[in-house]
PDB file of C-alpha atoms in Angstrom:
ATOM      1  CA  UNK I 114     159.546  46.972-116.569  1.00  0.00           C
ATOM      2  CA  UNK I 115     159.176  42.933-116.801  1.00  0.00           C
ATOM      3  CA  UNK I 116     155.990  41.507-116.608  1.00  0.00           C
ATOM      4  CA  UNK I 117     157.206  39.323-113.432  1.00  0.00           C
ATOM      5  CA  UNK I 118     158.411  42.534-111.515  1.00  0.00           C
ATOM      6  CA  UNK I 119     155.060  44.338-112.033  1.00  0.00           C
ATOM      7  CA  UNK I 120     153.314  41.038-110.470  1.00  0.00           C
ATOM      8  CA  UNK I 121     156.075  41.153-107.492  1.00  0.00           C
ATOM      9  CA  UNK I 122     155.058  45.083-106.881  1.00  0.00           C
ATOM     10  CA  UNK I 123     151.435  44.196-106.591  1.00  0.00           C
ATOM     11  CA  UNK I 124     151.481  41.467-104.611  1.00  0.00           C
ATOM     12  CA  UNK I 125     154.031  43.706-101.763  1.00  0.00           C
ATOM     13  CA  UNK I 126     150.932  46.357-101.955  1.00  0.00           C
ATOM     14  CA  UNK I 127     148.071  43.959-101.096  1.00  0.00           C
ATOM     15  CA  UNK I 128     150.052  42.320 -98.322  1.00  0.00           C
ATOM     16  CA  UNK I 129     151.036  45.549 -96.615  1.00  0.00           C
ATOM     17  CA  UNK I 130     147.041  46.775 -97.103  1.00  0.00           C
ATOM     18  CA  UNK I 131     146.069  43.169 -95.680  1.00  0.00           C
ATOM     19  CA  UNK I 132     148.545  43.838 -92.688  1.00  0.00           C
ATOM     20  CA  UNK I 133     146.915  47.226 -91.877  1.00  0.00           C
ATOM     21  CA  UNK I 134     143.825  46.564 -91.684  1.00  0.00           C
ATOM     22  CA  UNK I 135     143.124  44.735 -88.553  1.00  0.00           C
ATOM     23  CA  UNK I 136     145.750  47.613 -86.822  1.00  0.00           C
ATOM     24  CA  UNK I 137     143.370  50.208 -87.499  1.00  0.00           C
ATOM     25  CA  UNK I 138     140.416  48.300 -86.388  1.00  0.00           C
ATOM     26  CA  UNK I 139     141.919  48.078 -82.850  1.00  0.00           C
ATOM     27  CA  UNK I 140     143.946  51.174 -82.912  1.00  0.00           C
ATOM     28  CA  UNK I 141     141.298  53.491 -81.187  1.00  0.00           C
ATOM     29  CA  UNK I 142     137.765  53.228 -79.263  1.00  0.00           C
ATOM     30  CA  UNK I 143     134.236  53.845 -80.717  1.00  0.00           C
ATOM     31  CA  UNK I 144     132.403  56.858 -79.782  1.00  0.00           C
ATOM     32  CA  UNK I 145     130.219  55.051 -77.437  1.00  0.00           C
ATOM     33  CA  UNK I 146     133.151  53.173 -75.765  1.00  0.00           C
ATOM     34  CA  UNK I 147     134.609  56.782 -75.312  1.00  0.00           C
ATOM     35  CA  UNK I 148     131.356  58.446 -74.000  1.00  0.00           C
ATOM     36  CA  UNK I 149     130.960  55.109 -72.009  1.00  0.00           C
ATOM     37  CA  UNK I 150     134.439  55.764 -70.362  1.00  0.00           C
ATOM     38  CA  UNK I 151     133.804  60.089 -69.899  1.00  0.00           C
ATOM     39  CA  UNK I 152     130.446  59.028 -68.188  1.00  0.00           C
ATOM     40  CA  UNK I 153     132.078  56.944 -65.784  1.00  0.00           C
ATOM     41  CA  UNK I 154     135.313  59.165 -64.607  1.00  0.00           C
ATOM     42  CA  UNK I 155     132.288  62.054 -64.449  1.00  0.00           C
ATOM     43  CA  UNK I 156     130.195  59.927 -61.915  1.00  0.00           C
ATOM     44  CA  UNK I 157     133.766  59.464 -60.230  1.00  0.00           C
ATOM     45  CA  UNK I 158     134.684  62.722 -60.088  1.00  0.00           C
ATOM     46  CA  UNK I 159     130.852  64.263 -58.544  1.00  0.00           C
ATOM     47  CA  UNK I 160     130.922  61.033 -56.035  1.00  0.00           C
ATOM     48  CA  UNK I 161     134.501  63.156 -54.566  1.00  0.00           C
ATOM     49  CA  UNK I 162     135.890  59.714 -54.271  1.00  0.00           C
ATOM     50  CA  UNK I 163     137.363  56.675 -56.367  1.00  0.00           C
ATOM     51  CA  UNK I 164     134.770  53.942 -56.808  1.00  0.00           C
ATOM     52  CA  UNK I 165     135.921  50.839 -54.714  1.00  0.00           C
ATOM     53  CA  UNK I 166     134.548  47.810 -52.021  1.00  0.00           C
ATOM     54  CA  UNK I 167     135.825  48.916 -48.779  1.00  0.00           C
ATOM     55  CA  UNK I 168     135.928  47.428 -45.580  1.00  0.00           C
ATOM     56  CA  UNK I 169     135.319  49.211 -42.547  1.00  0.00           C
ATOM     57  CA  UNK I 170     136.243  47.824 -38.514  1.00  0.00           C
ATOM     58  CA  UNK I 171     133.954  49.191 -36.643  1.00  0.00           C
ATOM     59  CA  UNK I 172     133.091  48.895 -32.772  1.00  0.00           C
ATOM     60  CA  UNK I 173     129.884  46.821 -31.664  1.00  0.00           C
ATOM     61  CA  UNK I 174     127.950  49.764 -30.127  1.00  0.00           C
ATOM     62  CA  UNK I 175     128.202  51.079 -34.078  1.00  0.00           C
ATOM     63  CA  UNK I 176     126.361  48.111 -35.207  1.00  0.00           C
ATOM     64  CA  UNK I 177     122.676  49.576 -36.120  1.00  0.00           C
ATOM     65  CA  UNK I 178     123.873  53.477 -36.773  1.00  0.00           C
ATOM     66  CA  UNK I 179     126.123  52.549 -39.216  1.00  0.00           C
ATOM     67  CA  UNK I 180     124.098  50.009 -41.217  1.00  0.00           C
ATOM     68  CA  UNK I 181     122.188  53.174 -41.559  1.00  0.00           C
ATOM     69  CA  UNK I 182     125.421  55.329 -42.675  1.00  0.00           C
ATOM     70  CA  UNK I 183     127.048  52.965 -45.103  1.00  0.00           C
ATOM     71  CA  UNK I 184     124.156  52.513 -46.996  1.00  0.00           C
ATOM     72  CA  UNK I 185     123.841  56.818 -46.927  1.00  0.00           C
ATOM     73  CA  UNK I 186     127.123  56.801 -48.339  1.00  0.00           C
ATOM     74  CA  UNK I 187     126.831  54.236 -51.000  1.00  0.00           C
ATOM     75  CA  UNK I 188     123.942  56.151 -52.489  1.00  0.00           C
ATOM     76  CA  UNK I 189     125.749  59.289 -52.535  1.00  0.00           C
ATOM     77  CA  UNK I 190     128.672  57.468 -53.814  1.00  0.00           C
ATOM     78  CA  UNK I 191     127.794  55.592 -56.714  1.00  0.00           C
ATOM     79  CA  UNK I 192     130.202  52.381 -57.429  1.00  0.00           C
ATOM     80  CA  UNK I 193     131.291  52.260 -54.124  1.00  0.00           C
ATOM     81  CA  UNK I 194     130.733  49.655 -51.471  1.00  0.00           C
ATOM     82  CA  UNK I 195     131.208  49.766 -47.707  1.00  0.00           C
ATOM     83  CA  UNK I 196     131.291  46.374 -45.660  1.00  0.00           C
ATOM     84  CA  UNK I 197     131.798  46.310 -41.910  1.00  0.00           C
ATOM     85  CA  UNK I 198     133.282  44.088 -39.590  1.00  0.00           C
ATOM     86  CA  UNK I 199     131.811  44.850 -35.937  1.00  0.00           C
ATOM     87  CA  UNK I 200     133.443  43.444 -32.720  1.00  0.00           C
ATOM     88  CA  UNK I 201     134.756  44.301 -29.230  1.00  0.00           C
ATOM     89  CA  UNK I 202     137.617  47.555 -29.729  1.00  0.00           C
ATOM     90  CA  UNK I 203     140.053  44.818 -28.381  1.00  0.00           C
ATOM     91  CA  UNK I 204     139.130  42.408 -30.885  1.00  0.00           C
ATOM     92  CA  UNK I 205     139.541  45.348 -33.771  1.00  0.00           C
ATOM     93  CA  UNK I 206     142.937  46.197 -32.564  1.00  0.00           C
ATOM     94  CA  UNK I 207     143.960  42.103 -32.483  1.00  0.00           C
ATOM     95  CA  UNK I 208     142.379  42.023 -36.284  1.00  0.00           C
ATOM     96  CA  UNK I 209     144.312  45.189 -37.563  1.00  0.00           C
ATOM     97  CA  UNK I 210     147.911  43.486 -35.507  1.00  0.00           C
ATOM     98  CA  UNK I 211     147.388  40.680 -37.501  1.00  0.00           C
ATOM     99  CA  UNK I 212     146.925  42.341 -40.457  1.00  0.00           C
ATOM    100  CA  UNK I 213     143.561  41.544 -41.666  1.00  0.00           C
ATOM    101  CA  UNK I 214     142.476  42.979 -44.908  1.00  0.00           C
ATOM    102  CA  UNK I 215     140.331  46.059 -44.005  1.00  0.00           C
ATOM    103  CA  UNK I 216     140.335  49.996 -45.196  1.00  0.00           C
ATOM    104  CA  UNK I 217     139.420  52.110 -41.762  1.00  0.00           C
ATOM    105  CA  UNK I 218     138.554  51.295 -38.527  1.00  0.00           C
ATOM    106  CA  UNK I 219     136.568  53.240 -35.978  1.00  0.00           C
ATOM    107  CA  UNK I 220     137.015  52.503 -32.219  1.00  0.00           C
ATOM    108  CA  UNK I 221     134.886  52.858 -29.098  1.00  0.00           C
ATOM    109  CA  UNK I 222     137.891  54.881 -27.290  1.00  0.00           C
ATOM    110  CA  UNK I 223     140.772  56.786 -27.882  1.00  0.00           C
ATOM    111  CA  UNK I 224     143.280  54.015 -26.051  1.00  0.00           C
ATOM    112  CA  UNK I 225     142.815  51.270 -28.494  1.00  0.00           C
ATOM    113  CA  UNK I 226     143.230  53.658 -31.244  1.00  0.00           C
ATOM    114  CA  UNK I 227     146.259  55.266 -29.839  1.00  0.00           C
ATOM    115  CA  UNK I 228     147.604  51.896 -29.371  1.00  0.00           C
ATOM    116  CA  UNK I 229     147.684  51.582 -33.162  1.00  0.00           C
ATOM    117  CA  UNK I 230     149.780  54.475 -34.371  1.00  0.00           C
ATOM    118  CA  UNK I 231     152.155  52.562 -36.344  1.00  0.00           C
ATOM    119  CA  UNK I 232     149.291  50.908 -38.239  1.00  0.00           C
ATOM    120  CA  UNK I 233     146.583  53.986 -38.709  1.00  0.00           C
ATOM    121  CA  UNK I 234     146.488  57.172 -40.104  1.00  0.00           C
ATOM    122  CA  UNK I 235     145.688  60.394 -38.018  1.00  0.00           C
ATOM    123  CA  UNK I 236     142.549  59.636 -36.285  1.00  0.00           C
ATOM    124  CA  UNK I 237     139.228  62.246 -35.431  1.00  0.00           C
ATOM    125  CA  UNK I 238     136.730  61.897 -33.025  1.00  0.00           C
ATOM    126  CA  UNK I 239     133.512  61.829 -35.016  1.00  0.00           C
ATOM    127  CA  UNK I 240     131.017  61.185 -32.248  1.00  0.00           C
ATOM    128  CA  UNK I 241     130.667  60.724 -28.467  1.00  0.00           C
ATOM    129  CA  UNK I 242     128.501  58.074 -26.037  1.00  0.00           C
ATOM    130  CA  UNK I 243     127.625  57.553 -22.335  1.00  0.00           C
ATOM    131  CA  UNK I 244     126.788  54.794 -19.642  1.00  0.00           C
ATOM    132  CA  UNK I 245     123.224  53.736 -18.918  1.00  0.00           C
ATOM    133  CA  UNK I 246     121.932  51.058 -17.003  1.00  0.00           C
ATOM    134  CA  UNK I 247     120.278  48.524 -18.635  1.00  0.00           C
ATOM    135  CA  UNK I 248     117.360  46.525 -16.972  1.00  0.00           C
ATOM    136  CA  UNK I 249     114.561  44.348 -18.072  1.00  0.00           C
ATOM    137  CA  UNK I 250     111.417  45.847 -19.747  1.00  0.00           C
ATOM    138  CA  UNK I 251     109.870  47.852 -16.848  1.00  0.00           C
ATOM    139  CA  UNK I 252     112.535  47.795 -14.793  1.00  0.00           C
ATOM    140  CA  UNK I 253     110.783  45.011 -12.661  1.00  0.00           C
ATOM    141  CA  UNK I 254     113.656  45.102 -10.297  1.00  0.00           C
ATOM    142  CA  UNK I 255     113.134  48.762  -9.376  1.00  0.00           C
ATOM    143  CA  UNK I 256     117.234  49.770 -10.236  1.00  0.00           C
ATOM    144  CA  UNK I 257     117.718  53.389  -9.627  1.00  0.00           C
ATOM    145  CA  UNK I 258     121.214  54.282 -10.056  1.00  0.00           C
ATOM    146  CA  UNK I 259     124.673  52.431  -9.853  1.00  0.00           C
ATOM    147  CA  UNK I 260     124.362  51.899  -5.701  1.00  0.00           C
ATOM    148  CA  UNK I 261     121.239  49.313  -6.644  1.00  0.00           C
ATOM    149  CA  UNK I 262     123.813  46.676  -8.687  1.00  0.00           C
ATOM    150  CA  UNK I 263     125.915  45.934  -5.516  1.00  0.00           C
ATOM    151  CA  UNK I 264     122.613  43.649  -4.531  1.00  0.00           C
ATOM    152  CA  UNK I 265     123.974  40.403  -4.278  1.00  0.00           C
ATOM    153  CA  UNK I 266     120.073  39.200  -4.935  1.00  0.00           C
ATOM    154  CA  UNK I 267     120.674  40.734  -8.423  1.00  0.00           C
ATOM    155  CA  UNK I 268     122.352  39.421 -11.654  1.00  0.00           C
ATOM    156  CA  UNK I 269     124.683  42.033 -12.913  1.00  0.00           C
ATOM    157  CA  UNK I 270     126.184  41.521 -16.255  1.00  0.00           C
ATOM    158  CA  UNK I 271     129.306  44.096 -17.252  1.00  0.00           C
ATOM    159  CA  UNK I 272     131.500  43.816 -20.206  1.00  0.00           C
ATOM    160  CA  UNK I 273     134.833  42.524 -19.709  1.00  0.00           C
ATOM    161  CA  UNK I 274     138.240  45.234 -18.574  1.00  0.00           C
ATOM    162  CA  UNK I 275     139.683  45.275 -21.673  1.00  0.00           C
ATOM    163  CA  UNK I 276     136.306  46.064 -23.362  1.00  0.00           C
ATOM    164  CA  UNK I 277     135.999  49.809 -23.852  1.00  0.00           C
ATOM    165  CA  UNK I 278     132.566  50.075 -22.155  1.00  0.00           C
ATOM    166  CA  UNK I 279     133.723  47.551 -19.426  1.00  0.00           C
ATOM    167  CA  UNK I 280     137.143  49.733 -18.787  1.00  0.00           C
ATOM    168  CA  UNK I 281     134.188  52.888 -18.553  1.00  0.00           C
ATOM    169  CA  UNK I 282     131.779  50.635 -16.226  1.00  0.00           C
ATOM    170  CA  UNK I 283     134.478  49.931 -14.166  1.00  0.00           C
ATOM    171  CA  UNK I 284     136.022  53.566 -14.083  1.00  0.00           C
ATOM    172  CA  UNK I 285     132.362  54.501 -12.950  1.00  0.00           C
ATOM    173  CA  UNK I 286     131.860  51.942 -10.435  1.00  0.00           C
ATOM    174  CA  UNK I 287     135.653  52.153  -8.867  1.00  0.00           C
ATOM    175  CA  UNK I 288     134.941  55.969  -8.256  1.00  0.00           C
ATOM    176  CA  UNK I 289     131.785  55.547  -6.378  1.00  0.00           C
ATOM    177  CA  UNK I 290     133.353  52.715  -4.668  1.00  0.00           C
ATOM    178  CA  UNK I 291     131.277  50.393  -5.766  1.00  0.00           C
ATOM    179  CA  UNK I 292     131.764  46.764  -5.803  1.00  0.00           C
ATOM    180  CA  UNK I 293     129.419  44.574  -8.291  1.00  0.00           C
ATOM    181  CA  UNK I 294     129.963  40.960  -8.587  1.00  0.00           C
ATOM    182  CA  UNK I 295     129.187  40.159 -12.209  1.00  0.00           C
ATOM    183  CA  UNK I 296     127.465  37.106 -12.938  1.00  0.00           C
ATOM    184  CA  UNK I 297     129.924  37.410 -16.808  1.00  0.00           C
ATOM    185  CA  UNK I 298     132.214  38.990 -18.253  1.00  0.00           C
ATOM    186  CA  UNK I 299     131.298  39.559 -21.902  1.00  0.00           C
ATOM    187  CA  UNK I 300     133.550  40.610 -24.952  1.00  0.00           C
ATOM    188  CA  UNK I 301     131.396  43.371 -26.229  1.00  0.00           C
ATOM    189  CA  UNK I 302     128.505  46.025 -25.255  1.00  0.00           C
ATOM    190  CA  UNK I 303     125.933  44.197 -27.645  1.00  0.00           C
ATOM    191  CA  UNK I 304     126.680  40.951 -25.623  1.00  0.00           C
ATOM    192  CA  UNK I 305     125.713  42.433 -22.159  1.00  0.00           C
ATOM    193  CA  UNK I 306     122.661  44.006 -24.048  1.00  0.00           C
ATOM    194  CA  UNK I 307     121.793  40.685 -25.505  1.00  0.00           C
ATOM    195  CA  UNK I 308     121.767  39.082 -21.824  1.00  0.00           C
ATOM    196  CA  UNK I 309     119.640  41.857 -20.330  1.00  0.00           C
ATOM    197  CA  UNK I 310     117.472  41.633 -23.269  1.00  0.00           C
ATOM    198  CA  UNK I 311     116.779  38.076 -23.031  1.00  0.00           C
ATOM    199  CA  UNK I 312     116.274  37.768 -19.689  1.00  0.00           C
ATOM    200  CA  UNK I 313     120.070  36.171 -18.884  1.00  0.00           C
ATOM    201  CA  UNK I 314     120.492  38.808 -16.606  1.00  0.00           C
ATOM    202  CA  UNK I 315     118.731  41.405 -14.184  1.00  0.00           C
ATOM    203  CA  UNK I 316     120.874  44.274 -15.259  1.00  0.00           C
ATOM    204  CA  UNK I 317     124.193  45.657 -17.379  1.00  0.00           C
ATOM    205  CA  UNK I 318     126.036  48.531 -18.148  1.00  0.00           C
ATOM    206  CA  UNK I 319     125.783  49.573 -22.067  1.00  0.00           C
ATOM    207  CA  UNK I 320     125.949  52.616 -24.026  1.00  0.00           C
ATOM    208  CA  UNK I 321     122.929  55.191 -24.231  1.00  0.00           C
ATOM    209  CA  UNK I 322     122.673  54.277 -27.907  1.00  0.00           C
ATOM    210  CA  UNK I 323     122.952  50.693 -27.134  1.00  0.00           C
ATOM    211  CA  UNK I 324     119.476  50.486 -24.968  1.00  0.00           C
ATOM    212  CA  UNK I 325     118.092  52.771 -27.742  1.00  0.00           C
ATOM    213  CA  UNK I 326     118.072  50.366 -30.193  1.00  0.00           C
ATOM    214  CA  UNK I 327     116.376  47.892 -27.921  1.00  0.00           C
ATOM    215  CA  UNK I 328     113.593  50.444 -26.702  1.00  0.00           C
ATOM    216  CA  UNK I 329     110.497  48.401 -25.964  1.00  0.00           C
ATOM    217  CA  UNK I 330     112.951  45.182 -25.281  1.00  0.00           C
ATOM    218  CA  UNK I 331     114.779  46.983 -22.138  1.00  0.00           C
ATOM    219  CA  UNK I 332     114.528  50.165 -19.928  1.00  0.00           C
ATOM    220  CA  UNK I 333     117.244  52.559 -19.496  1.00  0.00           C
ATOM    221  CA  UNK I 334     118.192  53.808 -16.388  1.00  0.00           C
ATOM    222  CA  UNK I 335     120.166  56.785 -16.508  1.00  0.00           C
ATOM    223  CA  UNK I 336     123.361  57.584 -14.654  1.00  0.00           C
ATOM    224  CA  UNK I 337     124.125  61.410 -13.254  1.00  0.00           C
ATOM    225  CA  UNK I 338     127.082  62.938 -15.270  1.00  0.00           C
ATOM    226  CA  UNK I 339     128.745  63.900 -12.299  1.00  0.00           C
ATOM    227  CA  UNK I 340     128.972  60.038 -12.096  1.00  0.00           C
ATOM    228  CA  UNK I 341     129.379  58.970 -15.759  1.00  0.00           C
ATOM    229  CA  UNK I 342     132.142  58.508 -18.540  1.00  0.00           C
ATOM    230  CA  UNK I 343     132.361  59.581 -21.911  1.00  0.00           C
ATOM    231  CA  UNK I 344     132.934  57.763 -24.923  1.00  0.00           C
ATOM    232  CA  UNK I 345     134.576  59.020 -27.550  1.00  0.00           C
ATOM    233  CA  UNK I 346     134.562  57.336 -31.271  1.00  0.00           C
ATOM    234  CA  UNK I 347     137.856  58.114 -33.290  1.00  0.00           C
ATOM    235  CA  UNK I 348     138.234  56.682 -36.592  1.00  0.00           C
ATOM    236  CA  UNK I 349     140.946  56.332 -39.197  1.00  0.00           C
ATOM    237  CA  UNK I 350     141.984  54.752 -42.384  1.00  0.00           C
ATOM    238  CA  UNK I 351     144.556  51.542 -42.161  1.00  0.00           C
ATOM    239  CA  UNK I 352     147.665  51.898 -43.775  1.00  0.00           C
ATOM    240  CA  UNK I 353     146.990  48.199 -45.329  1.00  0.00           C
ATOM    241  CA  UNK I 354     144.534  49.621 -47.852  1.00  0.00           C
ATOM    242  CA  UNK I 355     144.583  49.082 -50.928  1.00  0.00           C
ATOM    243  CA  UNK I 356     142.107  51.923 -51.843  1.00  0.00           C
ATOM    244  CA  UNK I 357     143.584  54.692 -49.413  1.00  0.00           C
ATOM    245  CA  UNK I 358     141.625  57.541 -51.308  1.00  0.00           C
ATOM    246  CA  UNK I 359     138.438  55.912 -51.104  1.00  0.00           C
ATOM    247  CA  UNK I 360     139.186  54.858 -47.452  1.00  0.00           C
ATOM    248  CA  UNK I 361     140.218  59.015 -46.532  1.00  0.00           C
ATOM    249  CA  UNK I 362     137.016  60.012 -48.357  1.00  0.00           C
ATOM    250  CA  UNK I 363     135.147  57.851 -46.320  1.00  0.00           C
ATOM    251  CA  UNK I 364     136.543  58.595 -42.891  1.00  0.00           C
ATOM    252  CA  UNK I 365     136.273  62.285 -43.874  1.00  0.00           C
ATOM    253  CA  UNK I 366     132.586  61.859 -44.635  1.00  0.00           C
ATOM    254  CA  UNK I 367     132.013  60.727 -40.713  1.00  0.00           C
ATOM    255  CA  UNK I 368     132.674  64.131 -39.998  1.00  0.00           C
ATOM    256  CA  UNK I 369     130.090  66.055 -42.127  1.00  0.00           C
ATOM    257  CA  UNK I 370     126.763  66.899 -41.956  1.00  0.00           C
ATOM    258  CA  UNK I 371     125.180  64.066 -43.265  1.00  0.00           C
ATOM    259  CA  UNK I 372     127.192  61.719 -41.222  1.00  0.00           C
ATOM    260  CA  UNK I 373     126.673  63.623 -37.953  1.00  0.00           C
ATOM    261  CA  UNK I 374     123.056  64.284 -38.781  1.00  0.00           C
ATOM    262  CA  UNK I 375     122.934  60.357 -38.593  1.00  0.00           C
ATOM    263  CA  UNK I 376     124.829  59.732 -35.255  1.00  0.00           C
ATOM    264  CA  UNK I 377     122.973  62.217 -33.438  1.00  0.00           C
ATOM    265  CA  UNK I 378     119.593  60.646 -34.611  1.00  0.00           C
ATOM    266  CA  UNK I 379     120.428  57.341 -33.171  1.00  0.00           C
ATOM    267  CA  UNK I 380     121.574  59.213 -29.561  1.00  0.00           C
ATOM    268  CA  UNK I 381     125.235  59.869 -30.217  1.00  0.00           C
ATOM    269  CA  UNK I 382     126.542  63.398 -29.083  1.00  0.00           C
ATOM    270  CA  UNK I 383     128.598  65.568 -31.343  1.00  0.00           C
ATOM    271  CA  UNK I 384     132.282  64.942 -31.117  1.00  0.00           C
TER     272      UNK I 384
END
């Protein structure tokens, strides 16, 4: 063999080792990249859900009791993030129409939701709410029951018609014939609360849970069942998600213990 071919041979074997080597470097993780990677899809796996940021529509009267749940949640499901958007049902429904980016949405009524099949999955009550009357702290007007609000001395505050708990208020009042002249219309339970709270108003018609979270701010009158309406909550995931497992796993955990065990500390009944 010539002198020059021998050279040629060599020179082939370095390049092709040269070529190699940086394949191999990247051809496969380290061990602590891999136990790095087995650690995570094992805290995935016990949290029952995929790890994501989720956005939740959920109805004013929600506001305080679910502050309380999402951040229940997050700690049981680590990775995962729950924001929520709170607002009048109405103004829910007019997000999700629109298409808004959001994962689930829980409503104060069953009518809004149902008005949204084409854009929800299959919704479930998860809890349940009644009327109260709210007045200033101590009562000072001396308010009773729902006869007392047709005082045209008084300033009655109700929540719009197309409000769920001003559709309920009105249900209430039309069957007792009843006829209250509110001094405003407002979009959403927390606004009438707000009004009564702050002196802006004599009286309004909330949620039970609603004048709970303003104990020592306003009294709560309460209204006979025979006279009352029920709420009910029903939530569902958004078929615009772009993390419908995570969104399902969340809506499902409404509905268990730890969930409920929430609601029905901050005066919601059991669906």
């Amino acid at each position: 063999m010539s002198l020059a071919l021998t050279r040629r041979r060599a020179a082939t074997v370095l390049m092709t080792a040269a070529l190699l080597v940086p394949l191999a470097a990247c051809g496969g993780e380290s061990d602590s990249e891999k136990d790095s990677d087995a650690g995570s899809t094992a805290e995935a796996s016990a949290s029952g859900a995929h790890a994501a940021d989720l956005t939740v529509l959920a109805a004013s009267s929600l506001t305080d009791v679910f502050k309380t749940a999402g951040a229940a949640y997050e700690k049981a499901h680590p990775g995962t993030k729950v924001t929520f958007s709170f607002a009048g049902s109405q103004e829910l429904a007019a997000q999700v129409k629109q298409g808004a980016p959001a994962d689930a949405l829980v409503t104060a009524d069953t009518k809004t939701m149902d008005g949204l099949r084409g854009d929800t999955g299959s919704p479930k009550i998860i809890a349940k709410n009644r009327l109260v009357i709210a007045t200033g702290e101590g009562n000072p007007d001396r308010i009773e029951n729902l006869k007392d609000l047709a005082d045209p001395e008084l300033k009655v505050v109700l929540a719009a018609p197309e409000v769920p708990v001003g559709r309920y208020s009105k249900q209430v009042l039309d069957a007792q014939k009843i006829v209250v002249k509110p001094v405003s219309q407002e979009p959403n339970v927390r606004a009438v609360l707000s009004k009564v709270e702050l002196g802006e108003a004599d009286a309004g018609i909330v949620y039970k849970t609603d004048a709970e979270s303003a104990t020592g701010k306003v009294d709560a009158v309460a209204i006979p069942d025979a006279q009352n309406a029920i709420a009910d909550y029903p939530a569902a995931t958004l078929k615009t998600s772009q993390h419908t497992e995570a969104a399902a796993a969340f809506v499902s955990w409404l509905s268990g213990p730890e969930a409920q065990k929430i609601l029905q500390d901050a005066g919601f009944q059991k669906p």
